Short mmCIF file of C-alpha atoms and ligand atoms in Angstrom, two decimals:
data_model
loop_
_atom_site.label_atom_id
_atom_site.label_comp_id
_atom_site.label_asym_id
_atom_site.label_seq_id
_atom_site.Cartn_x
_atom_site.Cartn_y
_atom_site.Cartn_z
CA MET B 1440 112.03 146.82 -93.94
CA SER B 1441 112.36 143.51 -92.10
CA ARG B 1442 112.09 140.46 -94.33
CA GLU B 1443 109.62 138.60 -92.16
CA HIS B 1444 106.97 141.23 -92.91
CA ARG B 1445 107.37 141.09 -96.68
CA HIS B 1446 105.48 138.82 -99.03
CA LEU B 1447 106.37 139.23 -102.67
CA THR B 1448 104.36 137.80 -105.55
CA VAL B 1449 105.46 138.06 -109.18
CA VAL B 1450 102.70 137.97 -111.79
CA ALA B 1451 102.94 137.84 -115.58
CA ASP B 1452 102.02 141.35 -116.63
CA ALA B 1453 100.06 144.55 -115.82
CA ASP B 1454 96.68 142.90 -116.42
CA ALA B 1455 97.56 140.00 -114.13
CA LEU B 1456 98.71 142.55 -111.56
CA ALA B 1457 95.37 144.36 -111.66
CA LYS B 1458 93.50 141.05 -111.33
CA ALA B 1459 95.64 139.81 -108.44
CA ALA B 1460 95.23 143.15 -106.65
CA ALA B 1461 91.46 143.09 -107.21
CA GLU B 1462 91.30 139.60 -105.70
CA ARG B 1463 93.26 140.73 -102.65
CA ILE B 1464 91.07 143.76 -102.14
CA MET B 1465 87.90 141.68 -102.44
CA ALA B 1466 89.28 139.15 -99.93
CA CYS B 1467 90.21 141.98 -97.57
CA ILE B 1468 86.74 143.51 -97.82
CA ALA B 1469 85.05 140.13 -97.34
CA HIS B 1470 87.17 139.49 -94.23
CA ALA B 1471 86.08 142.78 -92.63
CA SER B 1472 82.76 143.03 -90.83
CA GLY B 1473 80.78 146.26 -90.60
CA ARG B 1474 82.23 149.57 -91.79
CA LEU B 1475 85.71 149.47 -93.28
CA ALA B 1476 88.17 151.82 -94.92
CA VAL B 1477 90.31 151.30 -98.00
CA CYS B 1478 93.15 153.76 -98.67
CA LEU B 1479 93.81 154.31 -102.37
CA THR B 1480 97.06 155.22 -104.03
CA GLY B 1481 97.61 157.43 -107.04
CA GLY B 1482 99.85 157.60 -110.07
CA SER B 1483 99.29 155.46 -113.17
CA THR B 1484 99.91 151.93 -111.87
CA PRO B 1485 96.52 151.49 -110.14
CA GLU B 1486 94.50 152.72 -113.14
CA ARG B 1487 93.94 149.20 -114.54
CA LEU B 1488 92.95 147.98 -111.08
CA TYR B 1489 90.40 150.74 -110.52
CA ALA B 1490 88.90 150.23 -113.98
CA LEU B 1491 88.70 146.46 -113.31
CA LEU B 1492 86.92 146.93 -109.98
CA ALA B 1493 84.23 148.92 -111.80
CA THR B 1494 83.42 145.84 -113.92
CA GLU B 1495 81.85 142.48 -113.12
CA PRO B 1496 82.22 140.30 -111.13
CA TYR B 1497 83.84 142.81 -108.80
CA CYS B 1498 81.45 145.77 -108.90
CA SER B 1499 78.39 143.89 -107.67
CA ALA B 1500 80.47 141.98 -105.12
CA VAL B 1501 81.62 145.12 -103.31
CA PRO B 1502 79.42 146.01 -100.28
CA TRP B 1503 79.42 149.68 -101.31
CA ASN B 1504 77.47 150.88 -98.28
CA ARG B 1505 80.10 149.46 -95.90
CA VAL B 1506 83.27 150.55 -97.67
CA HIS B 1507 84.78 154.01 -97.16
CA TRP B 1508 87.44 155.24 -99.56
CA PHE B 1509 90.39 157.40 -98.52
CA TRP B 1510 93.64 158.41 -100.22
CA GLY B 1511 97.21 157.94 -99.05
CA ASP B 1512 98.21 161.11 -100.83
CA ASP B 1513 97.11 163.55 -103.47
CA ARG B 1514 98.46 166.31 -105.58
CA PHE B 1515 97.29 169.76 -104.47
CA VAL B 1516 95.18 170.35 -107.59
CA PRO B 1517 91.42 170.38 -108.25
CA GLN B 1518 89.84 166.97 -108.75
CA ASN B 1519 89.14 167.78 -112.40
CA ASP B 1520 92.86 168.26 -112.98
CA SER B 1521 94.36 165.24 -114.82
CA ARG B 1522 97.02 165.00 -112.09
CA SER B 1523 94.48 164.47 -109.30
CA ASN B 1524 94.62 161.04 -107.67
CA ALA B 1525 91.06 161.43 -106.40
CA GLY B 1526 89.89 162.57 -109.84
CA MET B 1527 91.49 159.51 -111.43
CA ALA B 1528 89.90 157.06 -108.96
CA ARG B 1529 86.50 158.73 -109.36
CA ARG B 1530 86.73 158.68 -113.15
CA LEU B 1531 87.76 155.02 -113.34
CA LEU B 1532 85.89 153.52 -110.39
CA LEU B 1533 83.93 155.49 -107.83
CA ASP B 1534 81.76 157.51 -110.22
CA ARG B 1535 80.97 154.26 -112.13
CA ALA B 1536 79.86 152.38 -109.02
CA PRO B 1537 77.09 152.82 -106.43
CA ALA B 1538 79.52 154.29 -103.89
CA PRO B 1539 77.58 156.57 -101.52
CA PRO B 1540 79.03 160.11 -101.78
CA GLY B 1541 79.47 160.19 -98.00
CA ASN B 1542 81.78 157.17 -98.27
CA ILE B 1543 84.26 158.95 -100.53
CA HIS B 1544 86.77 160.93 -98.49
CA ALA B 1545 88.94 162.83 -100.95
CA MET B 1546 91.66 165.10 -99.65
CA PRO B 1547 90.43 168.73 -99.55
CA THR B 1548 92.77 170.02 -102.25
CA SER B 1549 90.66 173.15 -102.62
CA ALA B 1550 91.74 174.29 -99.13
CA GLY B 1551 93.83 177.47 -98.87
CA SER B 1552 97.15 175.65 -98.44
CA VAL B 1553 98.59 172.14 -98.21
CA GLU B 1554 98.96 172.69 -94.46
CA LYS B 1555 95.28 173.56 -94.13
CA ALA B 1556 94.33 170.58 -96.30
CA ALA B 1557 96.48 168.28 -94.15
CA CYS B 1558 94.85 169.53 -90.93
CA LEU B 1559 91.36 169.13 -92.36
CA TYR B 1560 92.08 165.61 -93.59
CA GLU B 1561 93.64 164.63 -90.29
CA THR B 1562 90.47 165.78 -88.53
CA GLU B 1563 88.37 163.73 -90.96
CA LEU B 1564 90.50 160.62 -90.35
CA ARG B 1565 90.35 161.00 -86.56
CA ARG B 1566 86.58 161.49 -86.73
CA PHE B 1567 86.19 158.35 -88.86
CA TYR B 1568 88.51 156.39 -86.58
CA GLY B 1569 86.80 157.66 -83.40
CA ALA B 1570 89.94 158.24 -81.37
CA GLU B 1571 92.83 160.70 -81.16
CA GLN B 1572 95.54 158.01 -81.13
CA LEU B 1573 95.96 155.06 -83.48
CA ASN B 1574 95.83 151.71 -81.70
CA PRO B 1575 97.96 148.98 -83.34
CA GLU B 1576 95.32 146.46 -82.25
CA ARG B 1577 92.60 148.36 -84.10
CA PRO B 1578 93.92 149.44 -87.53
CA LEU B 1579 92.32 152.44 -89.23
CA PHE B 1580 92.36 150.75 -92.63
CA ALA B 1581 91.52 147.28 -93.87
CA MET B 1582 93.76 147.84 -96.88
CA VAL B 1583 96.29 150.49 -97.90
CA LEU B 1584 97.38 150.53 -101.54
CA MET B 1585 100.87 151.84 -102.22
CA GLY B 1586 103.05 152.54 -105.24
CA ILE B 1587 106.72 153.29 -105.64
CA GLY B 1588 108.22 156.11 -107.64
CA ALA B 1589 111.41 155.84 -109.67
CA ASP B 1590 113.16 157.70 -106.82
CA GLY B 1591 111.90 155.25 -104.20
CA HIS B 1592 109.16 157.52 -102.83
CA THR B 1593 105.83 156.14 -101.75
CA ALA B 1594 102.62 158.05 -101.19
CA SER B 1595 104.10 161.56 -101.24
CA LEU B 1596 106.92 160.69 -98.87
CA PHE B 1597 110.04 161.59 -100.83
CA PRO B 1598 113.70 160.72 -100.15
CA GLY B 1599 115.45 163.23 -97.91
CA HIS B 1600 112.24 165.04 -96.93
CA ALA B 1601 111.48 165.90 -93.31
CA GLU B 1602 108.04 164.28 -93.53
CA LEU B 1603 109.73 160.86 -93.42
CA GLY B 1604 110.45 161.39 -89.74
CA GLU B 1605 106.95 162.56 -88.77
CA THR B 1606 105.49 160.30 -86.10
CA GLU B 1607 102.84 162.45 -84.39
CA ARG B 1608 100.83 164.00 -87.21
CA TRP B 1609 98.56 161.75 -89.29
CA VAL B 1610 98.66 163.93 -92.41
CA VAL B 1611 101.18 166.53 -93.62
CA GLY B 1612 101.56 168.94 -96.49
CA VAL B 1613 104.50 168.70 -98.89
CA ASP B 1614 105.36 172.05 -100.45
CA GLU B 1615 107.76 170.66 -103.05
CA ALA B 1616 107.35 167.21 -104.56
CA GLY B 1617 110.53 165.28 -105.17
CA LEU B 1618 109.34 163.85 -108.48
CA LYS B 1619 106.92 164.84 -111.22
CA PRO B 1620 104.29 166.13 -111.11
CA PHE B 1621 106.07 168.96 -109.34
CA VAL B 1622 103.02 170.29 -107.54
CA PRO B 1623 102.52 170.50 -103.77
CA ARG B 1624 101.16 167.37 -102.17
CA VAL B 1625 99.17 166.19 -99.15
CA THR B 1626 100.23 162.84 -97.71
CA LEU B 1627 99.55 160.47 -94.89
CA THR B 1628 102.59 159.86 -92.70
CA PHE B 1629 104.20 156.47 -92.17
CA PRO B 1630 102.38 155.69 -88.87
CA THR B 1631 99.00 156.39 -90.45
CA LEU B 1632 99.74 154.35 -93.56
CA ALA B 1633 100.92 151.57 -91.24
CA SER B 1634 97.57 151.44 -89.44
CA THR B 1635 96.19 148.77 -91.71
CA ARG B 1636 95.49 145.05 -91.80
CA GLU B 1637 97.21 144.86 -95.16
CA MET B 1638 99.54 147.16 -97.09
CA LEU B 1639 99.60 146.23 -100.78
CA PHE B 1640 102.35 147.61 -103.01
CA LEU B 1641 101.65 147.53 -106.75
CA VAL B 1642 104.73 147.69 -108.96
CA SER B 1643 104.63 147.37 -112.74
CA GLY B 1644 106.96 147.87 -115.68
CA LYS B 1645 110.66 147.61 -116.45
CA GLY B 1646 111.16 151.22 -115.40
CA LYS B 1647 110.66 150.16 -111.78
CA ARG B 1648 113.05 147.20 -111.80
CA GLU B 1649 116.12 149.07 -110.60
CA ILE B 1650 114.40 150.97 -107.79
CA LEU B 1651 112.51 147.86 -106.71
CA GLU B 1652 115.74 145.91 -106.48
CA ARG B 1653 117.19 148.65 -104.26
CA VAL B 1654 114.09 148.65 -102.05
CA LEU B 1655 113.96 144.88 -101.73
CA SER B 1656 117.64 144.73 -100.84
CA GLY B 1657 117.07 147.15 -97.97
CA GLY B 1658 118.06 150.45 -99.56
CA ASP B 1659 117.42 153.53 -97.42
CA LEU B 1660 114.37 154.62 -99.40
CA PRO B 1661 110.87 155.70 -98.31
CA ALA B 1662 109.22 152.65 -99.93
CA ALA B 1663 111.55 150.44 -97.90
CA ARG B 1664 110.76 152.32 -94.69
CA ALA B 1665 107.00 151.80 -95.10
CA TYR B 1666 105.60 149.27 -92.67
CA ALA B 1667 102.22 147.97 -91.54
CA GLU B 1668 100.65 146.61 -88.37
CA GLY B 1669 99.43 143.78 -90.57
CA ASN B 1670 100.89 142.21 -93.70
CA VAL B 1671 102.98 144.01 -96.29
CA VAL B 1672 102.42 142.41 -99.68
CA TRP B 1673 104.35 143.31 -102.84
CA LEU B 1674 102.55 142.51 -106.09
CA VAL B 1675 105.04 142.90 -108.92
CA ASP B 1676 104.80 142.09 -112.60
CA ARG B 1677 107.64 140.26 -114.39
CA ALA B 1678 108.80 143.43 -116.14
CA ALA B 1679 109.47 145.10 -112.79
CA ALA B 1680 110.68 142.05 -110.92
CA PRO B 1681 114.42 141.65 -110.39
CA GLU B 1682 115.70 138.64 -112.40
CA SER B 1683 116.44 136.77 -109.19
CA ARG B 1684 112.77 136.74 -108.29
CA HIS B 1685 111.24 135.62 -111.54
CA VAL B 1686 108.88 132.73 -111.21
CA ALA B 1687 109.92 129.62 -113.13
C1 6PG L 1433 101.39 159.77 -106.45
C2 6PG L 1433 101.36 158.39 -105.84
C3 6PG L 1433 102.76 157.87 -105.81
C4 6PG L 1433 102.79 156.78 -106.85
C5 6PG L 1433 104.18 156.59 -107.38
C6 6PG L 1433 104.16 155.64 -108.58
O1 6PG L 1433 100.61 160.62 -106.02
O2 6PG L 1433 102.16 159.94 -107.38
O3 6PG L 1433 100.62 158.17 -104.79
O4 6PG L 1433 103.23 157.43 -104.60
O5 6PG L 1433 102.32 155.57 -106.28
O6 6PG L 1433 104.66 157.87 -107.81
O7 6PG L 1433 103.46 156.26 -109.61
P1 6PG L 1433 103.24 155.48 -111.01
O8 6PG L 1433 102.29 154.39 -110.72
O9 6PG L 1433 102.64 156.55 -111.92
O10 6PG L 1433 104.59 155.01 -111.46
#
């Protein structure tokens, strides 16, 4: 990941991280005119953020009719399964806000297979985008939220997996996850995740310090390979931040 594309901000703690992320998302939404798409991430880190966005002043400031919500990846489980990324975002945010049902584009994890789910989701993304090829001048997303796993994965793009090299397909199925929960996954590929005005990584907790250090120093890890047509911003709390990057 080239340095000139990386902006890293260290904040005090998990609550400050959620607030800073909420502010960035609101700024991103305000900057976009007309219909726009936000791509959500899963795991536990964004839970505070999603819960915060469902409260004031954020909830009434979101132009819910204009914003469409997608996911960068999901576990191949029903939405009422506690491991579902879409289920988590619905529970904490989307079902608590006036988000039109047609604006919520969850991955079809009830499809017959991860491959079928990936094909269906790719069709949905292309239909929303209105073209068969992504144009770097016209990003699909206004904002893509990303996390990083302890193994350096991001979305459901795991170290050593063939999906890392996929450049044609927008969405792929992952039969075997490289980290818990060990359930099949559906994930956007790097080029699709990159089609965004801003990619925002959220990293929290001391358990991420070591892997974050490796990513930031250019380790060959999926989270380091992620890129964006627009800005890549890393929002990190002090517990996760390498010592060298602590604010004064
Ligand atoms: C997922 C996520 C994944 C996540 C990291 C970090 O489906 O698991 O999309 O990429 O961002 O695994 O997860 P935590 O926030 O739980 O550490």
